[in-house]
Short mmCIF file of C-alpha atoms and ligand atoms in Angstrom, two decimals:
data_model
loop_
_atom_site.label_atom_id
_atom_site.label_comp_id
_atom_site.label_asym_id
_atom_site.label_seq_id
_atom_site.Cartn_x
_atom_site.Cartn_y
_atom_site.Cartn_z
CA MET A 1 10.01 -4.74 -12.37
CA SER A 2 11.03 -8.12 -11.00
CA VAL A 3 8.90 -10.11 -8.57
CA PHE A 4 11.96 -10.10 -6.31
CA ARG A 5 14.13 -7.05 -5.54
CA GLN A 6 17.35 -8.72 -4.56
CA ILE A 7 18.44 -12.34 -4.81
CA GLY A 8 21.06 -13.99 -2.64
CA VAL A 9 22.71 -17.04 -4.16
CA ILE A 10 24.57 -19.26 -1.71
CA GLY A 11 27.16 -21.60 -3.18
CA SER A 12 29.25 -20.15 -6.01
CA GLY A 13 30.03 -23.43 -7.76
CA THR A 14 28.86 -24.64 -11.15
CA MET A 15 25.19 -24.05 -10.45
CA GLY A 16 25.36 -21.00 -8.19
CA ARG A 17 27.40 -18.98 -10.65
CA GLY A 18 25.02 -19.93 -13.49
CA ILE A 19 21.98 -18.91 -11.46
CA ALA A 20 23.65 -15.59 -10.60
CA GLN A 21 24.45 -14.95 -14.26
CA LEU A 22 20.91 -15.75 -15.35
CA PHE A 23 19.18 -13.33 -13.00
CA ALA A 24 21.80 -10.58 -13.27
CA SER A 25 21.34 -10.73 -17.04
CA ALA A 26 17.62 -10.27 -16.46
CA GLY A 27 18.34 -7.10 -14.50
CA VAL A 28 17.82 -8.40 -10.97
CA GLN A 29 20.31 -7.51 -8.24
CA VAL A 30 22.20 -10.65 -7.21
CA LEU A 31 24.55 -11.18 -4.28
CA LEU A 32 26.72 -14.29 -4.50
CA HIS A 33 28.08 -15.97 -1.39
CA ASP A 34 30.22 -19.03 -0.73
CA SER A 35 31.84 -20.35 2.43
CA ARG A 36 35.06 -20.22 0.40
CA SER A 37 35.38 -16.58 -0.70
CA GLU A 38 37.76 -17.54 -3.52
CA ALA A 39 34.94 -19.60 -5.04
CA THR A 40 32.82 -16.44 -5.32
CA GLU A 41 35.68 -14.49 -6.89
CA GLN A 42 36.22 -17.27 -9.41
CA ALA A 43 32.49 -17.43 -10.14
CA LEU A 44 32.24 -13.69 -10.76
CA ALA A 45 35.33 -13.76 -12.98
CA HIS A 46 33.88 -16.70 -14.89
CA ASN A 47 30.55 -14.94 -15.37
CA ARG A 48 32.29 -11.77 -16.53
CA GLN A 49 34.21 -13.81 -19.08
CA MET A 50 31.03 -15.53 -20.32
CA LEU A 51 29.16 -12.26 -20.68
CA GLU A 52 32.11 -10.51 -22.36
CA ARG A 53 32.35 -13.41 -24.79
CA ALA A 54 28.66 -13.02 -25.62
CA ALA A 55 29.21 -9.28 -26.13
CA ALA A 56 32.20 -9.94 -28.40
CA LYS A 57 30.05 -12.31 -30.47
CA GLY A 58 27.37 -9.64 -30.72
CA THR A 59 24.70 -11.63 -28.88
CA LEU A 60 24.78 -9.15 -25.97
CA SER A 61 24.90 -5.34 -26.32
CA ALA A 62 27.57 -3.31 -24.53
CA GLU A 63 24.82 -1.76 -22.43
CA ALA A 64 23.34 -5.13 -21.46
CA LEU A 65 26.84 -6.34 -20.57
CA ALA A 66 27.42 -3.37 -18.28
CA ASP A 67 23.98 -3.78 -16.70
CA ALA A 68 24.47 -7.49 -16.04
CA LEU A 69 27.90 -6.96 -14.51
CA ALA A 70 26.56 -4.16 -12.29
CA CYS A 71 23.83 -6.50 -11.05
CA MET A 72 26.25 -9.15 -9.70
CA ARG A 73 28.19 -8.57 -6.50
CA PRO A 74 29.92 -10.71 -3.89
CA ALA A 75 28.61 -11.11 -0.34
CA HIS A 76 31.55 -11.87 1.92
CA THR A 77 29.39 -12.92 4.83
CA LEU A 78 25.97 -14.53 5.08
CA GLY A 79 24.87 -11.48 7.06
CA GLU A 80 25.22 -9.35 3.93
CA LEU A 81 22.30 -11.31 2.46
CA ALA A 82 19.90 -10.03 5.15
CA GLY A 83 18.17 -7.62 2.75
CA CYS A 84 17.48 -10.23 0.05
CA ASP A 85 13.87 -11.25 -0.55
CA LEU A 86 14.86 -14.49 -2.35
CA LEU A 87 17.67 -16.79 -1.22
CA ILE A 88 18.65 -19.60 -3.56
CA GLU A 89 20.99 -22.22 -2.19
CA ALA A 90 23.27 -24.21 -4.47
CA ILE A 91 25.64 -25.61 -1.86
CA VAL A 92 26.81 -29.18 -1.40
CA GLU A 93 24.11 -31.88 -1.90
CA ASN A 94 23.77 -32.78 1.76
CA LEU A 95 20.57 -32.61 3.81
CA ASP A 96 22.20 -31.57 7.08
CA ALA A 97 24.18 -28.79 5.38
CA LYS A 98 21.11 -27.45 3.59
CA GLN A 99 18.93 -27.58 6.70
CA ALA A 100 21.59 -25.84 8.77
CA LEU A 101 21.95 -23.12 6.14
CA PHE A 102 18.19 -22.50 5.92
CA ARG A 103 17.90 -22.38 9.72
CA GLN A 104 20.66 -19.78 9.80
CA LEU A 105 19.13 -17.78 6.97
CA GLU A 106 15.80 -17.65 8.79
CA THR A 107 17.49 -15.79 11.63
CA LEU A 108 18.88 -13.22 9.15
CA VAL A 109 16.30 -12.46 6.51
CA SER A 110 12.80 -10.96 6.72
CA ALA A 111 9.79 -13.17 7.49
CA GLU A 112 8.57 -12.78 3.90
CA ALA A 113 11.81 -13.78 2.18
CA VAL A 114 11.58 -16.95 0.10
CA LEU A 115 14.10 -19.76 0.60
CA ALA A 116 14.70 -21.90 -2.47
CA SER A 117 16.88 -24.96 -2.91
CA ASN A 118 18.55 -26.08 -6.13
CA THR A 119 18.78 -29.64 -4.81
CA SER A 120 18.45 -32.30 -7.48
CA SER A 121 17.68 -35.25 -5.25
CA LEU A 122 16.69 -34.21 -1.73
CA SER A 123 13.09 -33.80 -0.63
CA ILE A 124 12.05 -30.15 -0.38
CA SER A 125 9.62 -31.03 2.41
CA LEU A 126 12.48 -32.63 4.34
CA ILE A 127 14.71 -29.58 3.91
CA ALA A 128 11.78 -27.33 4.92
CA SER A 129 11.03 -29.45 7.99
CA ALA A 130 14.01 -27.82 9.72
CA CYS A 131 12.60 -24.32 9.14
CA GLU A 132 10.40 -22.14 11.34
CA ARG A 133 8.33 -21.21 8.29
CA PRO A 134 8.29 -24.17 5.85
CA GLU A 135 5.62 -22.42 3.75
CA ARG A 136 8.29 -20.10 2.33
CA VAL A 137 10.55 -22.95 1.21
CA ALA A 138 10.45 -24.34 -2.34
CA GLY A 139 12.64 -26.15 -4.82
CA PHE A 140 14.11 -24.16 -7.70
CA HIS A 141 15.95 -26.82 -9.64
CA PHE A 142 18.02 -25.57 -12.57
CA PHE A 143 19.96 -27.53 -15.15
CA ASN A 144 23.58 -27.15 -16.15
CA PRO A 145 24.60 -24.82 -17.82
CA VAL A 146 21.93 -22.64 -16.24
CA PRO A 147 21.84 -19.74 -18.75
CA LEU A 148 21.52 -22.13 -21.70
CA MET A 149 19.13 -24.74 -20.27
CA LYS A 150 15.93 -22.75 -20.51
CA ILE A 151 13.96 -24.69 -17.94
CA VAL A 152 13.68 -24.79 -14.18
CA GLU A 153 11.61 -27.06 -11.98
CA VAL A 154 9.65 -25.18 -9.34
CA VAL A 155 9.08 -27.75 -6.64
CA ARG A 156 6.13 -27.53 -4.30
CA GLY A 157 6.93 -28.98 -0.87
CA GLU A 158 3.99 -30.29 1.15
CA ARG A 159 3.75 -27.02 3.04
CA THR A 160 4.89 -24.55 0.38
CA ASP A 161 2.62 -21.51 -0.01
CA PRO A 162 1.16 -21.47 -3.58
CA VAL A 163 2.11 -17.79 -3.82
CA VAL A 164 5.78 -18.75 -3.47
CA ILE A 165 5.40 -21.12 -6.43
CA GLU A 166 3.73 -18.38 -8.47
CA ARG A 167 6.43 -15.85 -7.67
CA LEU A 168 9.29 -18.21 -8.49
CA SER A 169 7.58 -19.22 -11.74
CA ALA A 170 7.09 -15.56 -12.68
CA LEU A 171 10.74 -14.82 -11.92
CA ALA A 172 11.91 -17.73 -14.06
CA GLN A 173 9.72 -16.63 -16.94
CA ALA A 174 10.92 -13.05 -16.65
CA ALA A 175 14.46 -14.38 -17.04
CA GLY A 176 13.44 -16.33 -20.16
CA HIS A 177 13.19 -19.75 -18.55
CA SER A 178 10.23 -22.09 -18.70
CA ALA A 179 8.94 -23.01 -15.23
CA ALA A 180 7.83 -26.61 -14.72
CA VAL A 181 5.84 -26.74 -11.50
CA THR A 182 6.04 -30.13 -9.87
CA PRO A 183 5.22 -31.71 -6.51
CA ASP A 184 7.93 -32.90 -4.15
CA SER A 185 8.30 -36.34 -5.72
CA PRO A 186 11.53 -38.37 -6.09
CA GLY A 187 13.59 -37.02 -9.00
CA PHE A 188 10.94 -34.27 -9.32
CA LEU A 189 9.87 -34.26 -12.95
CA VAL A 190 12.88 -34.37 -15.26
CA ASN A 191 15.17 -36.80 -13.43
CA HIS A 192 12.16 -39.06 -12.94
CA ALA A 193 11.25 -38.96 -16.63
CA GLY A 194 14.89 -39.59 -17.55
CA ARG A 195 14.95 -42.98 -15.77
CA ALA A 196 13.81 -44.89 -18.83
CA TYR A 197 16.69 -44.05 -21.17
CA GLY A 198 20.04 -44.90 -19.59
CA PRO A 199 18.75 -47.61 -17.25
CA GLU A 200 17.07 -49.57 -20.08
CA ALA A 201 20.25 -49.20 -22.14
CA LEU A 202 22.20 -50.71 -19.22
CA ARG A 203 19.71 -53.51 -19.07
CA ILE A 204 20.20 -54.18 -22.80
CA LEU A 205 23.97 -54.13 -22.31
CA GLY A 206 23.70 -56.40 -19.28
CA GLU A 207 21.81 -58.97 -21.30
CA GLY A 208 24.57 -59.12 -23.90
CA ILE A 209 22.29 -57.80 -26.63
CA ALA A 210 24.65 -55.14 -28.04
CA THR A 211 27.70 -53.05 -27.21
CA PRO A 212 27.46 -49.52 -25.74
CA ALA A 213 28.57 -48.01 -29.06
CA GLN A 214 25.93 -49.98 -30.98
CA ILE A 215 23.20 -48.99 -28.55
CA ASP A 216 24.23 -45.33 -28.82
CA ARG A 217 24.36 -45.39 -32.62
CA ILE A 218 21.00 -47.12 -32.94
CA LEU A 219 19.16 -44.79 -30.57
CA LYS A 220 20.62 -41.65 -32.12
CA ASP A 221 20.02 -42.70 -35.70
CA SER A 222 16.65 -44.35 -35.38
CA LEU A 223 14.88 -42.18 -32.82
CA GLY A 224 16.74 -38.88 -33.17
CA PHE A 225 18.34 -38.61 -29.72
CA ARG A 226 21.20 -36.12 -29.69
CA MET A 227 23.34 -38.27 -27.41
CA GLY A 228 23.36 -41.98 -26.84
CA PRO A 229 22.77 -43.20 -23.28
CA PHE A 230 26.38 -44.30 -22.82
CA GLU A 231 27.74 -41.03 -24.19
CA LEU A 232 25.48 -39.34 -21.66
CA PHE A 233 26.69 -41.52 -18.78
CA ASP A 234 30.27 -40.60 -19.73
CA LEU A 235 29.42 -36.90 -19.90
CA VAL A 236 27.54 -36.76 -16.60
CA GLY A 237 29.93 -39.11 -14.80
CA LEU A 238 28.87 -42.65 -13.90
CA ASP A 239 29.30 -41.90 -10.18
CA VAL A 240 26.76 -39.06 -10.42
CA SER A 241 24.39 -41.19 -12.50
CA GLN A 242 24.74 -44.08 -10.06
CA ALA A 243 23.75 -41.82 -7.16
CA VAL A 244 20.65 -40.62 -9.04
CA MET A 245 19.63 -44.16 -10.10
CA GLU A 246 20.03 -45.54 -6.59
CA SER A 247 18.37 -42.59 -4.89
CA ILE A 248 15.27 -42.69 -7.09
CA TYR A 249 15.00 -46.47 -6.73
CA ALA A 250 15.21 -46.17 -2.94
CA GLN A 251 12.83 -43.21 -2.71
CA PHE A 252 10.21 -45.10 -4.72
CA TYR A 253 10.64 -48.06 -2.35
CA GLN A 254 12.33 -50.45 -4.80
CA GLU A 255 9.95 -49.82 -7.68
CA PRO A 256 11.04 -52.39 -10.32
CA ARG A 257 10.83 -49.84 -13.14
CA PHE A 258 13.89 -48.18 -11.56
CA THR A 259 16.00 -51.19 -10.60
CA PRO A 260 19.63 -50.05 -10.94
CA SER A 261 22.03 -52.11 -13.02
CA ALA A 262 24.60 -54.35 -11.32
CA LEU A 263 27.02 -53.37 -14.10
CA VAL A 264 27.51 -49.95 -12.54
CA PRO A 265 29.10 -50.35 -9.06
CA PRO A 266 32.25 -52.23 -10.25
CA ARG A 267 32.78 -49.66 -13.00
CA VAL A 268 32.45 -46.80 -10.54
CA ALA A 269 34.77 -48.54 -8.07
CA SER A 270 37.32 -48.92 -10.88
CA GLY A 271 37.22 -45.24 -11.75
CA LEU A 272 35.56 -45.78 -15.15
CA LEU A 273 33.54 -42.63 -14.59
CA GLY A 274 33.57 -41.14 -18.06
CA ARG A 275 35.12 -38.07 -19.63
CA LYS A 276 36.43 -36.63 -16.37
CA ARG A 277 38.64 -39.70 -15.88
CA GLY A 278 39.51 -40.25 -19.52
CA GLN A 279 37.65 -43.54 -19.62
CA GLY A 280 34.09 -44.65 -19.14
CA PHE A 281 32.13 -46.62 -21.67
CA TYR A 282 34.42 -44.90 -24.20
CA ARG A 283 38.05 -43.81 -24.00
CA TYR A 284 38.91 -40.12 -24.26
CA ALA A 285 41.99 -38.25 -25.34
CA GLU A 286 42.15 -34.47 -25.02
CA GLY A 287 38.45 -34.39 -24.15
CA ARG A 288 37.35 -36.24 -27.29
CA ALA A 289 36.01 -39.77 -27.50
CA LEU A 290 38.29 -42.12 -29.40
CA GLN A 291 36.22 -43.84 -32.06
CA GLU A 292 37.01 -47.47 -32.52
CA ALA A 293 37.25 -48.30 -36.20
CA LEU A 294 34.41 -50.56 -37.26
CA ALA A 295 35.66 -53.85 -38.65
CA GLU A 296 34.26 -54.28 -42.16
CA PRO A 297 33.02 -57.85 -42.55
CA ALA A 298 34.69 -59.82 -45.35
CA PRO A 299 32.57 -59.89 -48.55
CA VAL A 300 30.55 -63.05 -49.10
CA THR A 301 28.67 -64.56 -52.02
CA ILE A 302 24.95 -64.23 -51.59
CA ASP A 303 23.49 -67.40 -53.04
CA ARG A 304 19.98 -67.38 -51.62
CA PRO A 305 16.75 -65.43 -52.15
CA PHE A 306 15.13 -63.59 -49.27
CA TRP A 307 11.64 -63.87 -47.86
CA LEU A 308 10.06 -61.16 -45.70
CA ASP A 309 7.37 -61.60 -43.10
CA CYS A 310 5.74 -58.17 -43.35
CA GLN A 311 2.37 -56.98 -44.67
CA ASP A 312 3.33 -53.30 -45.00
CA ALA A 313 3.64 -52.65 -48.75
CA LYS A 314 6.03 -49.70 -48.32
CA VAL A 315 8.41 -51.69 -46.14
CA ARG A 316 8.26 -54.62 -48.58
CA GLN A 317 9.10 -52.32 -51.48
CA ARG A 318 11.93 -50.66 -49.56
CA VAL A 319 13.47 -54.02 -48.62
CA ALA A 320 13.03 -55.31 -52.18
CA ASP A 321 14.82 -52.19 -53.51
CA VAL A 322 17.75 -52.65 -51.13
CA LEU A 323 18.04 -56.32 -52.00
CA ALA A 324 17.88 -55.49 -55.70
CA THR A 325 21.01 -53.35 -55.20
CA ALA A 326 22.72 -56.56 -54.11
CA ALA A 327 21.14 -58.42 -57.07
CA VAL A 328 19.12 -60.52 -54.67
CA VAL A 329 15.46 -61.50 -55.10
CA LEU A 330 12.74 -60.97 -52.51
CA GLU A 331 10.30 -63.86 -52.72
CA GLN A 332 6.64 -62.87 -52.79
CA ALA A 333 4.97 -66.19 -51.90
CA GLU A 334 3.11 -66.58 -48.64
CA ARG A 335 5.65 -69.09 -47.33
CA PRO A 336 9.42 -69.07 -47.90
CA SER A 337 11.11 -71.44 -50.35
CA ALA A 338 13.43 -74.14 -49.00
CA GLU A 339 16.54 -71.94 -49.65
CA ALA A 340 15.29 -68.51 -48.64
CA ILE A 341 16.75 -66.39 -45.88
CA CYS A 342 13.68 -65.51 -43.81
CA LEU A 343 13.38 -62.02 -42.36
CA VAL A 344 10.82 -61.42 -39.62
CA THR A 345 9.86 -57.96 -38.38
CA PRO A 346 8.83 -58.25 -34.73
CA LEU A 347 6.99 -55.60 -32.74
CA GLY A 348 7.90 -56.15 -29.12
CA GLU A 349 8.65 -59.85 -29.56
CA ASP A 350 12.12 -61.32 -29.83
CA ALA A 351 13.26 -63.08 -32.98
CA SER A 352 13.06 -66.54 -31.40
CA SER A 353 9.39 -66.10 -30.48
CA VAL A 354 8.32 -64.98 -33.96
CA ILE A 355 10.38 -67.66 -35.70
CA ALA A 356 8.92 -70.37 -33.45
CA ARG A 357 5.36 -69.03 -33.79
CA LYS A 358 5.61 -68.85 -37.58
CA GLN A 359 7.37 -72.22 -37.80
CA LEU A 360 10.29 -70.82 -39.77
CA PRO A 361 13.66 -72.63 -39.99
CA PRO A 362 15.92 -71.20 -37.20
CA ALA A 363 19.14 -71.70 -39.20
CA ARG A 364 17.85 -69.43 -42.01
CA SER A 365 15.75 -66.92 -40.02
CA LEU A 366 16.57 -63.59 -38.42
CA ALA A 367 14.80 -60.34 -37.57
CA LEU A 368 14.91 -56.95 -39.26
CA GLU A 369 13.96 -53.80 -37.34
CA THR A 370 11.43 -51.75 -39.32
CA PHE A 371 9.78 -49.80 -36.49
CA ALA A 372 11.60 -46.49 -36.95
CA GLY A 373 12.36 -46.70 -40.67
CA LEU A 374 15.17 -48.22 -42.70
CA ASP A 375 16.91 -45.09 -43.94
CA THR A 376 19.64 -44.15 -41.48
CA ARG A 377 20.75 -47.38 -39.83
CA ARG A 378 19.49 -50.93 -40.08
CA VAL A 379 19.36 -53.45 -37.29
CA LEU A 380 19.45 -57.20 -37.77
CA MET A 381 18.74 -59.43 -34.81
CA ARG A 382 20.13 -62.92 -34.68
CA GLN A 383 18.92 -65.77 -32.48
CA PRO A 384 20.82 -68.76 -31.06
CA GLY A 385 19.93 -71.11 -33.94
CA LEU A 386 21.06 -68.87 -36.81
CA ASP A 387 23.67 -70.11 -39.29
CA ALA A 388 26.70 -67.77 -39.45
CA THR A 389 26.83 -67.84 -43.27
CA VAL A 390 23.19 -66.82 -43.49
CA LEU A 391 23.88 -63.92 -41.14
CA ALA A 392 26.86 -62.78 -43.21
CA GLN A 393 24.75 -62.87 -46.37
CA ALA A 394 21.86 -61.00 -44.76
CA ARG A 395 24.17 -58.35 -43.38
CA GLN A 396 25.80 -57.74 -46.74
CA ALA A 397 22.55 -57.77 -48.73
CA LEU A 398 20.77 -55.36 -46.39
CA GLY A 399 23.68 -52.93 -46.43
CA ALA A 400 24.12 -53.04 -50.21
CA ASP A 401 22.95 -49.43 -50.65
CA GLY A 402 25.52 -48.13 -48.15
CA VAL A 403 23.25 -47.76 -45.11
CA PRO A 404 25.13 -49.16 -42.07
CA VAL A 405 23.86 -52.43 -40.64
CA GLU A 406 24.14 -53.35 -36.96
CA VAL A 407 23.85 -56.95 -35.83
CA ILE A 408 22.54 -57.46 -32.32
CA ASN A 409 21.50 -60.45 -30.24
CA ASP A 410 17.95 -61.47 -29.58
CA SER A 411 15.91 -58.93 -27.63
CA PRO A 412 12.19 -58.33 -27.25
CA GLY A 413 11.66 -55.04 -29.07
CA PHE A 414 15.21 -54.87 -30.49
CA ILE A 415 16.77 -51.72 -28.93
CA ALA A 416 14.83 -48.70 -30.19
CA GLN A 417 11.39 -50.20 -29.59
CA ARG A 418 11.98 -51.16 -25.99
CA VAL A 419 13.78 -47.97 -24.99
CA LEU A 420 11.06 -45.86 -26.58
CA ALA A 421 8.27 -47.92 -25.02
CA GLY A 422 9.89 -47.46 -21.60
CA ILE A 423 10.13 -43.69 -22.04
CA VAL A 424 6.49 -43.42 -23.11
CA ASN A 425 5.25 -45.73 -20.36
CA LEU A 426 7.13 -43.81 -17.68
CA GLY A 427 5.82 -40.50 -19.06
CA CYS A 428 2.32 -41.95 -18.79
CA GLU A 429 2.96 -42.89 -15.16
CA ILE A 430 4.18 -39.37 -14.42
CA ALA A 431 1.01 -37.93 -15.95
CA GLN A 432 -1.10 -40.49 -14.09
CA ARG A 433 0.49 -39.56 -10.77
CA ARG A 434 -0.20 -35.87 -11.47
CA ILE A 435 3.49 -35.03 -11.25
CA ALA A 436 2.97 -32.89 -14.33
CA ASP A 437 0.23 -32.20 -16.83
CA PRO A 438 0.90 -33.63 -20.31
CA ALA A 439 2.01 -30.37 -21.92
CA SER A 440 4.38 -29.41 -19.08
CA LEU A 441 5.85 -32.90 -18.99
CA ASP A 442 6.62 -32.98 -22.69
CA ARG A 443 8.01 -29.44 -22.72
CA ALA A 444 10.21 -30.07 -19.67
CA VAL A 445 11.66 -33.27 -21.12
CA ARG A 446 12.40 -31.66 -24.47
CA LEU A 447 14.06 -28.64 -22.87
CA ALA A 448 15.94 -30.37 -20.06
CA LEU A 449 16.85 -33.70 -21.66
CA GLY A 450 16.95 -32.57 -25.29
CA TYR A 451 14.73 -35.46 -26.47
CA PRO A 452 13.21 -34.86 -29.92
CA HIS A 453 9.72 -35.36 -28.41
CA GLY A 454 8.39 -35.42 -24.88
CA PRO A 455 7.39 -38.89 -23.62
CA LEU A 456 3.71 -38.50 -24.50
CA GLY A 457 4.44 -36.83 -27.82
CA PHE A 458 6.85 -39.68 -28.60
CA GLY A 459 4.03 -42.16 -27.98
CA ASP A 460 1.59 -40.30 -30.20
CA HIS A 461 4.23 -39.90 -32.91
CA TYR A 462 5.01 -43.62 -33.15
CA GLY A 463 1.50 -44.83 -32.28
CA ALA A 464 0.34 -45.45 -28.72
CA SER A 465 -1.20 -48.83 -29.51
CA ARG A 466 2.11 -50.02 -31.02
CA ILE A 467 3.88 -48.82 -27.86
CA MET A 468 1.38 -50.74 -25.77
CA GLN A 469 1.95 -53.86 -27.83
CA ILE A 470 5.72 -53.60 -27.32
CA LEU A 471 5.24 -53.29 -23.57
CA HIS A 472 2.79 -56.15 -23.54
CA GLN A 473 5.37 -58.38 -25.22
CA LEU A 474 8.21 -57.22 -22.95
CA HIS A 475 6.06 -57.92 -19.91
CA ASP A 476 5.09 -61.30 -21.29
CA LEU A 477 8.64 -62.37 -22.13
CA TYR A 478 10.40 -61.17 -18.98
CA GLN A 479 7.42 -61.64 -16.66
CA GLU A 480 8.61 -58.64 -14.69
CA PRO A 481 6.54 -55.79 -13.27
CA ARG A 482 9.21 -53.44 -14.66
CA TYR A 483 7.37 -53.56 -18.00
CA ARG A 484 3.76 -53.37 -16.76
CA ILE A 485 1.59 -51.01 -18.74
CA SER A 486 0.60 -47.68 -17.20
CA PRO A 487 -3.17 -47.21 -16.80
CA TRP A 488 -2.81 -43.79 -18.46
CA LEU A 489 -1.49 -45.49 -21.59
CA ARG A 490 -3.95 -48.37 -21.60
CA ARG A 491 -7.02 -46.15 -21.19
CA ARG A 492 -6.04 -43.76 -23.97
CA VAL A 493 -5.31 -46.62 -26.34
CA GLN A 494 -8.61 -48.27 -25.42
CA LEU A 495 -10.53 -45.05 -26.09
CA GLY A 496 -8.55 -44.07 -29.19
CA LEU A 497 -7.34 -40.82 -27.59
CA PRO A 498 -3.94 -39.11 -27.90
CA LEU A 499 -1.65 -39.76 -24.94
CA THR A 500 -1.53 -36.01 -24.39
CA THR A 501 -5.25 -36.03 -23.48
CA PRO A 502 -5.32 -34.52 -19.98
CA GLU A 503 -7.39 -35.67 -17.05
CA GLU A 504 -9.05 -33.67 -14.24
P1 NAI B 1 29.76 -27.29 -6.70
O1 NAI B 1 30.56 -28.24 -5.89
O2 NAI B 1 30.24 -26.87 -8.03
O3 NAI B 1 29.52 -25.97 -5.82
C1 NAI B 1 29.09 -25.97 -4.50
C2 NAI B 1 29.66 -24.74 -3.81
O4 NAI B 1 29.01 -24.62 -2.54
C3 NAI B 1 31.14 -24.81 -3.53
O5 NAI B 1 31.78 -23.67 -4.07
C4 NAI B 1 31.25 -24.87 -2.01
O6 NAI B 1 32.39 -24.19 -1.52
C5 NAI B 1 29.99 -24.20 -1.61
N1 NAI B 1 29.47 -24.57 -0.29
C6 NAI B 1 29.39 -25.82 0.23
N2 NAI B 1 28.80 -25.77 1.44
C7 NAI B 1 28.51 -24.47 1.68
C8 NAI B 1 27.87 -23.77 2.75
N3 NAI B 1 27.40 -24.42 3.81
N4 NAI B 1 27.72 -22.44 2.65
C9 NAI B 1 28.18 -21.76 1.58
N5 NAI B 1 28.79 -22.37 0.53
C10 NAI B 1 28.94 -23.71 0.59
O7 NAI B 1 28.30 -27.93 -6.77
P2 NAI B 1 27.18 -27.73 -7.90
O8 NAI B 1 27.38 -28.72 -8.97
O9 NAI B 1 27.08 -26.29 -8.24
O10 NAI B 1 25.87 -28.19 -7.10
C11 NAI B 1 25.27 -27.38 -6.13
C12 NAI B 1 23.87 -27.89 -5.85
O11 NAI B 1 23.12 -27.89 -7.07
C13 NAI B 1 23.79 -29.31 -5.30
O12 NAI B 1 22.70 -29.39 -4.43
C14 NAI B 1 23.54 -30.14 -6.55
O13 NAI B 1 22.90 -31.35 -6.27
C15 NAI B 1 22.62 -29.21 -7.32
N6 NAI B 1 22.58 -29.40 -8.76
C16 NAI B 1 23.73 -29.64 -9.50
C17 NAI B 1 23.65 -29.79 -10.86
C18 NAI B 1 24.88 -30.00 -11.69
O14 NAI B 1 24.74 -30.36 -12.88
N7 NAI B 1 26.07 -29.79 -11.18
C19 NAI B 1 22.36 -29.73 -11.57
C20 NAI B 1 21.24 -29.39 -10.74
C21 NAI B 1 21.36 -29.28 -9.37
#
């Protein structure tokens, strides 16, 4: 028996139809309404097709198919929703429209009926402020495609009755979704936590450190992300991403962690929105990204030994093995010889800083990323004083065993380190602000964003003190509050506790 008898879904677009399918499949009666009746017909036809496809594949029984279809009906007028005890709106993302709808619904439905909004960016308290009974209003924020994304944020407005939160959470769980309860905070939980990935990638691009394709390849291969940030921008649409970035920045009163990138507005104005326009950061043909062939560098003669600034015996051995494949020697002395190509392995620093601090010759020195392993993709970081021949030799020698090598420009924390550190730091801030407890935060991010770890789990996996060191260096080099260390992170590192350690 469901916690709600009958659900009215208003707005039969992408989200509304998904929400209807989810609850109808869980055996709850759903009425679907749209101001354009053809939208509801299309939504019901689409849902029927989805469910029939699942039945044809054998993932849904014939009986379950019939039950789900019987649970979904159109409501031609709003008045037909009067008997519903839960109304979920998924109409246009506009405050006035949502407030007007909720005011109208309050005149139709019973005093106990719950009004939920699927808004992704508007304040639930602001929507509820137009209602007679704001205590019955909550956020119920699903992700696209709703039946497959097994997570929903249940957003507590300032006046929302806790019972409403409990009932919505129970309903979500009964339908097989995980409920992440979160306060009415900008971006709620998931969109807030997601602000460290794409925006830092834009920052890296904006500084001329690497190309979008390089940044995507490095983050996928070294940290295990399913999609690179620029692939994601192209999928979501840069116009949609721009709106989210700007809205969260504004709602947090110009918090520097969320400063939007100036690269975005001209691209949006030029229609470089991504897949839907055939061109974004990548070009698309027939819905597929066109891969630009990687230019193979011309082979060079490697006439110098290498020297590695790294105490980790495993890393030293790994690098020595790779170099041996290229018949190149790794020097073992404390200081490099006068011919050696010097490899430094910075944590959070840029190559220039380490080379200057260690008094190494700039023409023969560059940085090798070792933070996330050397097995899938290697990253070499040049600096302004590097000799081009030395770079060509290093690139060839370090790719001698067939592992691809990316060459990027100087950056504190290369690419993977600084993106990861930003994700962990922001997760720590979210935990510190009590927007979610550690376990809910990590689960929500894994389910909604598909990250291999949640932000706190990521930190514990790679070592919280290393993350803190990366941030410390980023903050030091840029001298920007964007990279300041969250107290949640600092305290747990100081006390030797996992980042997932909760707090009262
Ligand atoms: P959509 O444009 O696909 O569908 C919106 C539907 O609402 C349209 O069919 C439209 O005719 C109808 N509509 C507009 N005003 C109405 C009104 N006053 N009364 C009845 N129907 C009305 O939009 P989509 O993508 O489904 O988004 C809906 C809501 O869900 C928005 O608030 C959006 O921010 C939010 N959302 C969207 C996500 C997405 O990935 N598309 C993800 C999570 C939330």
